[in-house]
Short mmCIF file of N, CA and C and ligand atoms in Angstrom, two decimals:
data_model
loop_
_atom_site.label_atom_id
_atom_site.label_comp_id
_atom_site.label_asym_id
_atom_site.label_seq_id
_atom_site.Cartn_x
_atom_site.Cartn_y
_atom_site.Cartn_z
N MET A 391 0.98 -1.17 0.05
CA MET A 391 0.00 -0.17 -0.16
C MET A 391 0.76 1.19 -0.12
N SER A 392 -0.10 2.12 -0.83
CA SER A 392 0.98 3.54 -0.70
C SER A 392 0.48 4.78 -0.50
N TYR A 393 0.81 5.53 0.30
CA TYR A 393 0.10 6.95 1.25
C TYR A 393 0.14 8.30 0.54
N ALA A 394 -0.46 8.59 -0.53
CA ALA A 394 -0.29 9.94 -0.85
C ALA A 394 -1.93 10.58 -0.39
N THR A 395 -1.08 12.32 -1.33
CA THR A 395 -2.79 12.93 -1.05
C THR A 395 -2.68 13.81 -2.37
N VAL A 396 -3.99 14.33 -2.93
CA VAL A 396 -3.66 15.67 -4.07
C VAL A 396 -4.17 16.60 -3.79
N ASP A 397 -4.13 17.73 -3.15
CA ASP A 397 -4.92 18.67 -2.74
C ASP A 397 -5.62 19.23 -4.26
N LEU A 398 -6.92 18.85 -3.91
CA LEU A 398 -7.80 19.32 -5.29
C LEU A 398 -7.99 20.72 -5.82
N LEU A 399 -7.07 21.83 -4.94
CA LEU A 399 -7.11 22.92 -5.39
C LEU A 399 -5.96 23.45 -6.18
N THR A 400 -4.91 22.61 -5.85
CA THR A 400 -3.69 22.84 -6.15
C THR A 400 -3.09 22.27 -7.00
N GLY A 401 -3.41 21.07 -6.87
CA GLY A 401 -2.94 19.62 -7.16
C GLY A 401 -1.52 19.23 -7.08
N HIS A 402 -1.45 20.34 -5.64
CA HIS A 402 0.34 19.47 -4.97
C HIS A 402 -0.12 18.22 -4.43
N LEU A 403 1.11 17.19 -4.60
CA LEU A 403 0.95 16.19 -4.21
C LEU A 403 1.97 15.79 -2.88
N GLU A 404 1.62 14.78 -2.44
CA GLU A 404 2.59 15.03 -1.04
C GLU A 404 2.66 13.50 -0.79
N GLY A 405 3.37 12.47 -0.15
CA GLY A 405 3.54 11.28 -0.28
C GLY A 405 4.22 10.25 -0.98
N ASP A 406 4.62 8.91 -0.72
CA ASP A 406 4.78 8.09 -1.63
C ASP A 406 4.95 8.22 -2.83
N GLY A 407 6.18 8.04 -3.40
CA GLY A 407 6.67 7.56 -4.67
C GLY A 407 6.87 9.49 -5.22
N ILE A 408 6.74 10.27 -4.84
CA ILE A 408 6.84 11.40 -5.27
C ILE A 408 8.52 11.84 -5.70
N ALA A 409 8.11 12.11 -7.20
CA ALA A 409 9.48 13.04 -6.97
C ALA A 409 9.16 14.35 -7.42
N ASP A 410 10.17 15.25 -7.34
CA ASP A 410 9.54 17.15 -7.58
C ASP A 410 10.83 17.13 -8.56
N SER A 411 11.14 18.16 -9.80
CA SER A 411 11.94 19.05 -10.58
C SER A 411 10.88 20.22 -11.09
N SER A 412 12.59 20.94 -11.16
CA SER A 412 12.07 22.02 -12.03
C SER A 412 12.73 22.34 -13.03
N LYS A 413 12.54 23.29 -13.89
CA LYS A 413 13.05 23.80 -14.64
C LYS A 413 13.10 25.24 -15.12
N LEU A 414 14.56 25.79 -15.07
CA LEU A 414 14.73 27.22 -14.73
C LEU A 414 15.07 27.87 -16.32
N LEU A 415 15.23 29.03 -16.43
CA LEU A 415 15.61 29.32 -17.97
C LEU A 415 16.99 28.97 -18.11
N SER A 416 17.99 28.74 -17.45
CA SER A 416 19.01 28.59 -17.41
C SER A 416 19.52 27.12 -18.05
N GLN A 417 17.86 26.23 -18.16
CA GLN A 417 18.00 25.23 -18.98
C GLN A 417 17.29 25.00 -19.88
N LEU A 418 16.54 26.37 -20.46
CA LEU A 418 15.84 26.08 -21.43
C LEU A 418 16.71 26.81 -22.99
N ALA A 419 17.50 26.93 -23.47
CA ALA A 419 18.74 26.95 -24.39
C ALA A 419 17.93 26.57 -25.14
N ASN A 420 17.24 27.76 -26.33
CA ASN A 420 16.96 27.68 -27.81
C ASN A 420 15.61 26.73 -28.22
N VAL A 421 14.52 26.42 -26.75
CA VAL A 421 13.63 25.90 -26.39
C VAL A 421 12.66 27.34 -27.10
N PHE A 422 13.09 28.75 -27.07
CA PHE A 422 11.99 29.76 -27.10
C PHE A 422 12.61 30.79 -28.87
N ALA A 423 11.58 31.21 -29.87
CA ALA A 423 12.25 31.11 -30.37
C ALA A 423 13.19 32.82 -30.34
N ASP A 424 12.82 33.78 -29.31
CA ASP A 424 14.08 34.63 -28.88
C ASP A 424 15.19 34.23 -28.16
N GLU A 425 15.84 33.53 -28.19
CA GLU A 425 17.30 32.95 -27.82
C GLU A 425 17.99 34.30 -27.22
N ALA A 426 18.36 35.18 -28.19
CA ALA A 426 18.91 36.26 -27.08
C ALA A 426 18.26 36.91 -26.15
N CYS A 427 17.03 36.81 -26.47
CA CYS A 427 15.79 37.37 -25.19
C CYS A 427 15.85 36.51 -23.74
N ARG A 428 15.88 35.40 -24.41
CA ARG A 428 16.13 33.83 -22.57
C ARG A 428 17.32 34.52 -22.56
N ALA A 429 18.24 34.52 -22.83
CA ALA A 429 19.92 34.22 -22.45
C ALA A 429 20.20 35.65 -21.67
N ALA A 430 19.36 36.62 -22.20
CA ALA A 430 19.41 38.11 -20.78
C ALA A 430 18.53 38.39 -20.13
N MET A 431 17.53 37.26 -19.72
CA MET A 431 17.04 37.57 -18.19
C MET A 431 17.36 36.69 -17.55
N ASP A 432 16.78 36.86 -16.26
CA ASP A 432 17.71 35.90 -15.28
C ASP A 432 17.30 34.63 -15.23
N GLN A 433 18.74 33.99 -15.39
CA GLN A 433 18.64 32.49 -15.39
C GLN A 433 18.42 31.60 -14.64
N ASP A 434 18.13 31.98 -13.34
CA ASP A 434 17.71 31.26 -12.23
C ASP A 434 16.04 31.27 -11.83
N THR A 435 15.52 31.77 -13.46
CA THR A 435 13.93 32.23 -13.30
C THR A 435 13.67 30.56 -13.29
N ILE A 436 12.69 30.19 -12.36
CA ILE A 436 11.99 28.54 -12.86
C ILE A 436 10.70 29.55 -13.95
N VAL A 437 10.79 28.35 -14.57
CA VAL A 437 9.80 28.23 -15.57
C VAL A 437 8.68 27.83 -15.73
N TYR A 438 8.85 26.57 -14.96
CA TYR A 438 7.81 25.42 -14.99
C TYR A 438 8.32 24.15 -13.90
N GLU A 439 7.39 23.02 -13.24
CA GLU A 439 7.80 22.53 -12.14
C GLU A 439 6.79 21.58 -12.32
N VAL A 440 7.84 20.46 -11.54
CA VAL A 440 6.77 19.16 -11.88
C VAL A 440 6.89 18.06 -10.94
N GLN A 441 5.51 17.41 -10.71
CA GLN A 441 5.54 16.49 -9.73
C GLN A 441 4.58 15.65 -10.00
N SER A 442 5.27 14.17 -9.45
CA SER A 442 4.73 13.44 -10.37
C SER A 442 4.93 11.72 -9.09
N GLN A 443 3.97 11.33 -9.20
CA GLN A 443 4.11 10.40 -8.17
C GLN A 443 4.80 8.75 -9.51
N GLN A 444 5.77 8.06 -9.11
CA GLN A 444 6.14 6.97 -9.68
C GLN A 444 6.55 5.62 -8.87
N LEU A 445 5.42 4.68 -9.19
CA LEU A 445 5.45 3.61 -8.09
C LEU A 445 5.93 2.70 -8.76
N VAL A 446 6.01 2.49 -9.97
CA VAL A 446 6.97 1.32 -11.10
C VAL A 446 7.87 2.64 -11.04
N LYS A 447 8.57 1.01 -11.78
CA LYS A 447 9.95 1.49 -12.61
C LYS A 447 9.54 2.30 -13.82
N GLU A 448 10.31 3.51 -14.45
CA GLU A 448 10.02 4.06 -16.01
C GLU A 448 10.61 2.78 -16.93
N GLY A 449 8.98 2.79 -17.77
CA GLY A 449 9.88 2.17 -18.75
C GLY A 449 8.99 0.77 -18.35
N GLU A 450 8.71 0.30 -17.26
CA GLU A 450 7.95 -0.61 -16.50
C GLU A 450 6.37 -0.59 -17.67
N PRO A 451 6.37 -1.76 -18.20
CA PRO A 451 4.58 -1.68 -18.62
C PRO A 451 3.48 -1.53 -17.91
N GLY A 452 2.40 -1.54 -18.16
CA GLY A 452 1.18 -1.63 -17.83
C GLY A 452 1.15 -0.76 -16.27
N GLY A 453 1.84 0.33 -15.96
CA GLY A 453 1.87 1.00 -14.87
C GLY A 453 1.21 2.07 -15.20
N LEU A 454 1.18 3.31 -14.34
CA LEU A 454 0.46 4.39 -15.16
C LEU A 454 1.27 5.53 -13.88
N PHE A 455 1.84 6.68 -14.16
CA PHE A 455 1.96 7.57 -13.49
C PHE A 455 1.64 8.72 -13.65
N PHE A 456 1.05 9.27 -12.43
CA PHE A 456 0.16 10.54 -12.04
C PHE A 456 1.47 11.83 -11.57
N GLY A 457 1.23 13.05 -12.72
CA GLY A 457 1.39 14.35 -12.02
C GLY A 457 0.60 15.93 -11.86
N THR A 458 1.26 16.52 -11.58
CA THR A 458 1.01 18.12 -11.55
C THR A 458 2.36 18.95 -12.77
N SER A 459 1.83 19.48 -13.37
CA SER A 459 3.06 20.58 -13.75
C SER A 459 2.00 21.81 -13.69
N ASN A 460 3.16 22.39 -13.32
CA ASN A 460 3.26 24.52 -13.18
C ASN A 460 3.74 24.66 -13.24
N VAL A 461 2.96 25.52 -14.34
CA VAL A 461 3.80 26.91 -15.42
C VAL A 461 3.47 27.88 -14.77
N MET A 462 5.00 28.32 -14.77
CA MET A 462 4.78 30.02 -13.87
C MET A 462 4.00 30.94 -15.50
N PRO A 463 3.67 32.15 -14.92
CA PRO A 463 3.23 33.22 -15.90
C PRO A 463 4.30 33.52 -16.41
N GLY A 464 4.58 34.54 -17.15
CA GLY A 464 5.89 35.28 -17.99
C GLY A 464 5.74 34.93 -19.45
N LYS A 465 6.34 35.34 -20.26
CA LYS A 465 7.14 35.02 -21.57
C LYS A 465 8.47 35.44 -21.66
N VAL A 466 8.73 35.21 -22.91
CA VAL A 466 10.06 35.36 -23.35
C VAL A 466 10.17 36.47 -24.47
N GLY A 467 10.28 37.32 -24.67
CA GLY A 467 9.89 38.00 -25.81
C GLY A 467 8.41 38.33 -26.18
N GLN A 468 7.70 37.73 -26.58
CA GLN A 468 6.26 37.79 -26.86
C GLN A 468 5.83 36.18 -26.47
N GLU A 469 6.47 35.24 -26.28
CA GLU A 469 6.37 33.61 -26.11
C GLU A 469 6.26 33.81 -24.81
N TYR A 470 4.95 33.09 -25.12
CA TYR A 470 4.44 32.38 -23.69
C TYR A 470 5.35 31.67 -22.67
N PHE A 471 5.67 31.79 -21.32
CA PHE A 471 6.63 30.31 -20.79
C PHE A 471 5.56 29.07 -21.48
N MET A 472 6.35 28.01 -21.56
CA MET A 472 5.62 26.74 -21.44
C MET A 472 6.97 26.04 -21.48
N THR A 473 6.47 24.28 -21.60
CA THR A 473 7.25 23.64 -21.08
C THR A 473 8.21 22.90 -22.26
N LYS A 474 9.00 22.02 -22.29
CA LYS A 474 10.01 22.03 -23.79
C LYS A 474 9.18 21.43 -24.48
N GLY A 475 8.26 20.23 -24.30
CA GLY A 475 7.34 19.18 -25.35
C GLY A 475 8.23 18.25 -25.48
N HIS A 476 7.11 17.36 -25.92
CA HIS A 476 8.26 15.93 -26.22
C HIS A 476 6.68 15.31 -26.87
N TYR A 477 7.23 13.88 -27.92
CA TYR A 477 6.76 12.73 -27.89
C TYR A 477 6.94 11.65 -26.87
N HIS A 478 6.08 10.89 -26.94
CA HIS A 478 6.62 9.71 -25.91
C HIS A 478 7.44 8.87 -26.80
N ALA A 479 8.34 8.26 -25.74
CA ALA A 479 9.74 7.50 -26.84
C ALA A 479 8.43 6.46 -27.30
N LYS A 480 7.77 5.83 -26.46
CA LYS A 480 6.81 4.59 -27.00
C LYS A 480 5.19 5.22 -27.95
N ARG A 481 5.99 5.87 -28.97
CA ARG A 481 4.81 6.77 -29.46
C ARG A 481 3.24 6.35 -29.79
N GLU A 482 2.79 5.25 -29.53
CA GLU A 482 1.42 4.86 -29.30
C GLU A 482 0.75 5.41 -28.09
N CYS A 483 1.81 5.42 -27.34
CA CYS A 483 1.03 6.11 -25.54
C CYS A 483 0.57 7.34 -25.78
N ALA A 484 -0.45 7.50 -25.08
CA ALA A 484 -1.75 8.83 -24.63
C ALA A 484 -1.58 8.71 -23.73
N GLU A 485 -2.27 10.09 -23.30
CA GLU A 485 -2.16 10.31 -21.82
C GLU A 485 -3.08 11.50 -22.05
N TYR A 486 -3.74 12.17 -20.49
CA TYR A 486 -4.12 12.54 -20.04
C TYR A 486 -4.17 13.82 -19.34
N TYR A 487 -4.16 14.85 -19.83
CA TYR A 487 -4.39 16.30 -18.93
C TYR A 487 -5.56 16.92 -18.17
N TRP A 488 -5.64 17.70 -17.41
CA TRP A 488 -6.43 18.34 -16.99
C TRP A 488 -6.19 19.53 -16.37
N CYS A 489 -6.93 20.62 -16.88
CA CYS A 489 -6.69 21.52 -15.79
C CYS A 489 -6.85 22.30 -14.72
N ILE A 490 -6.32 22.17 -13.50
CA ILE A 490 -6.47 22.52 -12.39
C ILE A 490 -7.10 24.48 -12.25
N GLN A 491 -5.94 24.79 -12.29
CA GLN A 491 -6.12 26.50 -11.89
C GLN A 491 -4.77 26.97 -13.02
N GLY A 492 -6.03 28.39 -13.60
CA GLY A 492 -5.15 28.78 -14.43
C GLY A 492 -5.31 29.11 -15.35
N LYS A 493 -4.88 29.55 -16.43
CA LYS A 493 -5.49 30.03 -18.12
C LYS A 493 -3.82 29.70 -18.77
N GLY A 494 -4.51 28.53 -20.28
CA GLY A 494 -2.87 28.41 -20.50
C GLY A 494 -3.63 27.97 -22.56
N ALA A 495 -2.65 27.09 -22.55
CA ALA A 495 -2.94 26.16 -23.64
C ALA A 495 -2.24 24.54 -23.92
N LEU A 496 -2.80 23.99 -24.70
CA LEU A 496 -2.31 22.81 -24.49
C LEU A 496 -1.57 22.81 -26.41
N ILE A 497 -0.55 22.22 -26.75
CA ILE A 497 0.11 22.62 -27.49
C ILE A 497 0.10 21.46 -28.24
N LEU A 498 -0.68 21.18 -29.30
CA LEU A 498 -0.37 19.56 -29.70
C LEU A 498 0.36 19.48 -31.16
N MET A 499 1.23 18.90 -31.58
CA MET A 499 1.79 18.63 -32.96
C MET A 499 1.50 17.21 -33.69
N ASP A 500 1.14 17.15 -34.98
CA ASP A 500 1.02 15.18 -35.07
C ASP A 500 2.19 15.11 -36.08
N GLU A 501 2.40 14.13 -36.16
CA GLU A 501 4.06 13.67 -37.24
C GLU A 501 3.81 14.07 -38.58
N ALA A 502 2.89 14.59 -38.69
CA ALA A 502 3.27 15.11 -39.96
C ALA A 502 2.94 16.93 -40.06
N GLY A 503 3.17 17.41 -38.74
CA GLY A 503 3.78 18.39 -38.23
C GLY A 503 2.97 19.68 -38.35
N ASN A 504 1.05 18.95 -37.86
CA ASN A 504 0.25 19.62 -38.02
C ASN A 504 0.26 20.32 -35.96
N THR A 505 0.27 21.69 -36.42
CA THR A 505 0.31 22.12 -35.14
C THR A 505 -1.20 23.24 -34.57
N THR A 506 -1.13 22.40 -33.39
CA THR A 506 -3.05 23.28 -33.18
C THR A 506 -2.90 23.02 -31.62
N MET A 507 -3.86 24.38 -30.81
CA MET A 507 -3.69 24.48 -29.36
C MET A 507 -5.70 24.14 -29.16
N GLU A 508 -5.34 23.52 -27.42
CA GLU A 508 -6.42 23.82 -26.91
C GLU A 508 -6.44 24.28 -25.59
N PRO A 509 -7.62 25.73 -25.53
CA PRO A 509 -7.44 26.22 -24.78
C PRO A 509 -7.47 25.46 -22.72
N MET A 510 -6.87 26.02 -22.02
CA MET A 510 -7.25 25.53 -21.05
C MET A 510 -7.16 26.68 -19.87
N PHE A 511 -8.51 25.67 -18.88
CA PHE A 511 -9.40 26.96 -17.81
C PHE A 511 -9.45 25.98 -16.82
N PRO A 512 -9.31 25.95 -15.34
CA PRO A 512 -10.08 24.72 -14.50
C PRO A 512 -10.82 24.14 -15.11
N GLY A 513 -10.65 22.73 -15.10
CA GLY A 513 -11.91 22.12 -15.32
C GLY A 513 -11.46 21.50 -16.70
N SER A 514 -11.09 21.95 -17.53
CA SER A 514 -10.83 21.74 -19.15
C SER A 514 -9.97 19.99 -19.11
N LEU A 515 -10.53 19.21 -19.73
CA LEU A 515 -10.25 17.74 -19.97
C LEU A 515 -9.13 18.16 -21.17
N HIS A 516 -8.39 16.99 -21.30
CA HIS A 516 -7.70 16.93 -22.60
C HIS A 516 -7.13 15.78 -22.75
N TYR A 517 -7.37 15.08 -23.84
CA TYR A 517 -7.21 13.88 -24.42
C TYR A 517 -6.02 14.04 -25.06
N ILE A 518 -4.53 13.27 -25.27
CA ILE A 518 -3.61 13.61 -25.74
C ILE A 518 -2.77 12.27 -26.50
N PRO A 519 -3.97 12.23 -27.42
CA PRO A 519 -3.70 10.55 -28.26
C PRO A 519 -1.90 10.01 -28.79
N GLY A 520 -1.82 9.19 -29.03
CA GLY A 520 -0.82 8.93 -29.05
C GLY A 520 -0.17 9.48 -30.41
N TYR A 521 1.39 9.59 -30.96
CA TYR A 521 1.91 10.10 -31.67
C TYR A 521 1.57 11.62 -31.84
N VAL A 522 1.09 11.70 -31.05
CA VAL A 522 1.03 13.33 -30.99
C VAL A 522 2.31 13.92 -29.65
N ALA A 523 2.52 15.22 -29.87
CA ALA A 523 3.60 15.90 -29.57
C ALA A 523 3.05 16.85 -28.82
N HIS A 524 3.16 16.88 -27.47
CA HIS A 524 2.04 18.28 -26.95
C HIS A 524 2.97 18.99 -25.59
N ARG A 525 3.06 20.16 -25.78
CA ARG A 525 3.27 21.14 -24.95
C ARG A 525 2.56 22.00 -24.14
N LEU A 526 2.96 22.78 -22.91
CA LEU A 526 1.72 23.55 -22.01
C LEU A 526 2.70 24.86 -22.07
N ALA A 527 1.40 25.83 -22.21
CA ALA A 527 1.49 27.37 -22.48
C ALA A 527 0.89 27.46 -21.28
N ASN A 528 1.68 29.13 -19.93
CA ASN A 528 1.03 30.07 -19.82
C ASN A 528 0.29 30.90 -20.11
N THR A 529 -0.98 31.27 -20.37
CA THR A 529 -1.33 32.41 -21.23
C THR A 529 -1.85 33.34 -20.47
N GLY A 530 -1.85 33.20 -18.88
CA GLY A 530 -2.52 34.12 -17.63
C GLY A 530 -1.13 34.77 -16.98
N ASP A 531 -1.76 35.28 -15.94
CA ASP A 531 -0.93 36.18 -15.46
C ASP A 531 -0.65 35.21 -13.88
N GLU A 532 -1.10 34.10 -13.37
CA GLU A 532 -1.24 33.24 -12.69
C GLU A 532 -0.50 32.30 -13.18
N VAL A 533 -0.33 31.23 -12.12
CA VAL A 533 0.32 30.35 -12.21
C VAL A 533 -0.66 29.03 -12.92
N LEU A 534 0.07 28.41 -14.43
CA LEU A 534 -0.67 27.40 -14.80
C LEU A 534 -0.76 25.95 -13.85
N ARG A 535 -1.63 25.22 -13.70
CA ARG A 535 -1.79 24.20 -12.78
C ARG A 535 -2.31 22.86 -13.88
N VAL A 536 -1.20 21.53 -13.73
CA VAL A 536 -2.15 20.64 -14.49
C VAL A 536 -1.54 19.70 -14.71
N GLY A 537 -3.18 18.70 -13.72
CA GLY A 537 -2.73 17.35 -13.70
C GLY A 537 -2.63 16.20 -14.72
N ALA A 538 -1.91 15.10 -14.93
CA ALA A 538 -1.49 14.73 -15.76
C ALA A 538 -1.40 13.08 -15.37
N CYS A 539 -1.87 12.49 -16.49
CA CYS A 539 -2.27 10.54 -15.99
C CYS A 539 -1.66 9.54 -17.33
N TRP A 540 -0.33 9.20 -17.23
CA TRP A 540 0.41 8.70 -18.50
C TRP A 540 0.78 6.99 -18.28
N PRO A 541 1.18 6.41 -19.00
CA PRO A 541 1.75 5.37 -19.08
C PRO A 541 3.01 5.36 -18.28
N SER A 542 3.50 4.22 -17.61
CA SER A 542 4.35 4.21 -17.22
C SER A 542 5.70 3.71 -18.33
N ASP A 543 5.43 3.15 -18.90
CA ASP A 543 6.28 2.96 -20.39
C ASP A 543 6.33 3.94 -21.34
N ALA A 544 5.88 5.09 -21.11
CA ALA A 544 5.59 5.85 -22.31
C ALA A 544 6.77 7.00 -22.48
N GLY A 545 7.81 7.31 -21.71
CA GLY A 545 8.96 7.32 -22.00
C GLY A 545 8.81 8.74 -22.44
N HIS A 546 9.92 9.95 -22.45
CA HIS A 546 9.62 11.04 -22.91
C HIS A 546 11.09 11.37 -24.11
N ASP A 547 10.45 11.63 -25.77
CA ASP A 547 11.46 11.74 -26.74
C ASP A 547 11.52 13.05 -26.99
N TYR A 548 12.57 14.34 -25.93
CA TYR A 548 12.60 15.28 -26.43
C TYR A 548 13.79 15.68 -28.02
N GLY A 549 14.33 14.28 -28.01
CA GLY A 549 15.73 14.97 -28.95
C GLY A 549 14.61 15.17 -30.79
N SER A 550 13.74 15.03 -30.94
CA SER A 550 12.70 14.86 -31.69
C SER A 550 12.38 16.47 -32.20
N ILE A 551 11.88 17.22 -30.65
CA ILE A 551 11.00 18.51 -31.09
C ILE A 551 12.66 19.52 -31.04
N VAL A 552 13.85 18.84 -30.40
CA VAL A 552 14.87 19.88 -30.46
C VAL A 552 15.47 19.80 -31.99
N GLU A 553 15.60 18.41 -32.61
CA GLU A 553 15.50 18.64 -34.26
C GLU A 553 14.73 19.10 -35.08
N THR A 554 13.42 18.77 -34.92
CA THR A 554 12.48 20.38 -35.67
C THR A 554 11.40 20.87 -35.10
N SER A 555 11.54 20.79 -33.91
CA SER A 555 10.76 22.08 -33.63
C SER A 555 9.59 22.12 -33.66
N PHE A 556 8.25 22.53 -32.80
CA PHE A 556 6.90 22.66 -32.72
C PHE A 556 6.72 23.57 -34.11
N SER A 557 5.68 23.63 -35.36
CA SER A 557 5.58 24.24 -36.10
C SER A 557 5.09 25.59 -35.90
N ALA A 558 4.64 25.59 -35.04
CA ALA A 558 3.98 27.22 -34.59
C ALA A 558 4.35 27.19 -33.35
N ARG A 559 4.06 28.48 -32.81
CA ARG A 559 4.82 29.04 -31.54
C ARG A 559 3.13 29.78 -31.17
N LEU A 560 3.44 29.86 -30.21
CA LEU A 560 2.03 30.07 -28.77
C LEU A 560 2.48 32.18 -28.73
N MET A 561 2.24 33.10 -29.42
CA MET A 561 2.79 34.24 -29.07
C MET A 561 1.66 34.86 -28.59
N ASP A 562 2.20 35.66 -27.70
CA ASP A 562 1.12 37.46 -27.66
C ASP A 562 1.25 38.76 -28.59
N VAL A 563 -0.25 38.56 -29.78
CA VAL A 563 -0.29 39.12 -30.22
C VAL A 563 -1.52 40.25 -29.94
N ASP A 564 -0.68 41.46 -29.97
CA ASP A 564 -1.72 42.15 -29.55
C ASP A 564 -2.77 42.14 -28.45
N GLY A 565 -1.80 41.51 -27.70
CA GLY A 565 -2.34 40.31 -25.69
C GLY A 565 -3.72 39.20 -26.34
N VAL A 566 -3.46 39.35 -27.58
CA VAL A 566 -4.77 37.58 -28.08
C VAL A 566 -3.36 36.86 -27.91
N PRO A 567 -3.46 35.60 -27.42
CA PRO A 567 -2.62 34.19 -27.77
C PRO A 567 -2.40 33.55 -28.95
N THR A 568 -1.62 33.63 -29.72
CA THR A 568 -2.15 33.14 -31.45
C THR A 568 -1.01 32.02 -31.56
N LEU A 569 -1.19 31.49 -32.06
CA LEU A 569 -0.26 30.39 -32.87
C LEU A 569 0.00 30.95 -34.03
N VAL A 570 1.91 31.27 -34.02
CA VAL A 570 2.10 31.66 -35.08
C VAL A 570 3.20 30.41 -36.11
N PRO A 571 3.33 30.40 -37.51
CA PRO A 571 4.26 29.52 -37.59
C PRO A 571 5.59 29.91 -37.42
N ALA A 572 5.91 28.17 -37.30
CA ALA A 572 7.95 29.04 -36.28
C ALA A 572 7.99 28.74 -37.74
N GLU A 573 9.87 29.22 -37.37
CA GLU A 573 10.75 29.80 -38.53
C GLU A 573 11.29 28.59 -38.43
N LYS A 574 11.54 27.81 -39.93
CA LYS A 574 11.83 26.26 -40.35
C LYS A 574 13.46 26.41 -39.53
N LYS A 575 13.72 24.99 -39.04
CA LYS A 575 15.01 24.95 -38.64
C LYS A 575 16.14 24.42 -39.46
C1 PAN B 452 3.99 15.59 -18.53
C2 PAN B 452 5.34 16.38 -18.73
C3 PAN B 452 5.66 18.01 -17.98
C4 PAN B 452 7.20 18.78 -17.89
O1 PAN B 452 4.01 15.14 -17.13
O2 PAN B 452 6.06 15.99 -18.48
O3 PAN B 452 4.71 18.38 -18.29
O4 PAN B 452 6.58 18.79 -19.58
P1 PAN B 452 7.90 18.24 -20.36
O5 PAN B 452 8.28 16.50 -20.28
O6 PAN B 452 7.58 18.51 -22.06
O7 PAN B 452 9.63 19.25 -20.17
C5 PAN B 452 4.14 15.22 -19.67
O8 PAN B 452 3.04 14.84 -20.51
N1 PAN B 452 4.95 13.75 -19.16
O9 PAN B 452 4.43 12.49 -20.08
ZN1 ZN B 453 3.77 13.07 -22.07
#
């Protein structure tokens, strides 16, 4: 038996098997369109944090992981703070996301390179099918808190995103979150 709690208002996890990690601006080189702007900002700024309960080994088939991601409010130039984004290493693995608090967008890209977004608001539920890369962006002025559940053998493929990047970026265009075609890598 394991014992853990999830705070229903914030998604904060506490108890057995919980791992915490955070991503600082210093760890996100070349993730945002305006790399010069990112490099000029305070490198200790937290962009996002992830908590997850992993009760089986990563890679073990049949299990599930449960997590909460907190994406901070902020922008690099006109681009909203966001997660690195990934495909699952085991491409067919799907995932659920649900928004707990804040305002943002789930950015999705299929393997043909079509990028779309789904607005996120408290209570919004998002099914991410297999073969679809996913990334969270915070378009509001408070923390975006998102719950997630994914297979323990899904894994994360960040390399494909580094190579080709998402085909569109979520930018603040006159105050409106807008998907803007990305410059080709
Ligand atoms: C999430 C993500 C989390 C952080 O738990 O891993 O939001 O985003 P990156 O992994 O892209 O940095 C998930 O999608 N797991 O599969
Ligand atoms: Zn995922």
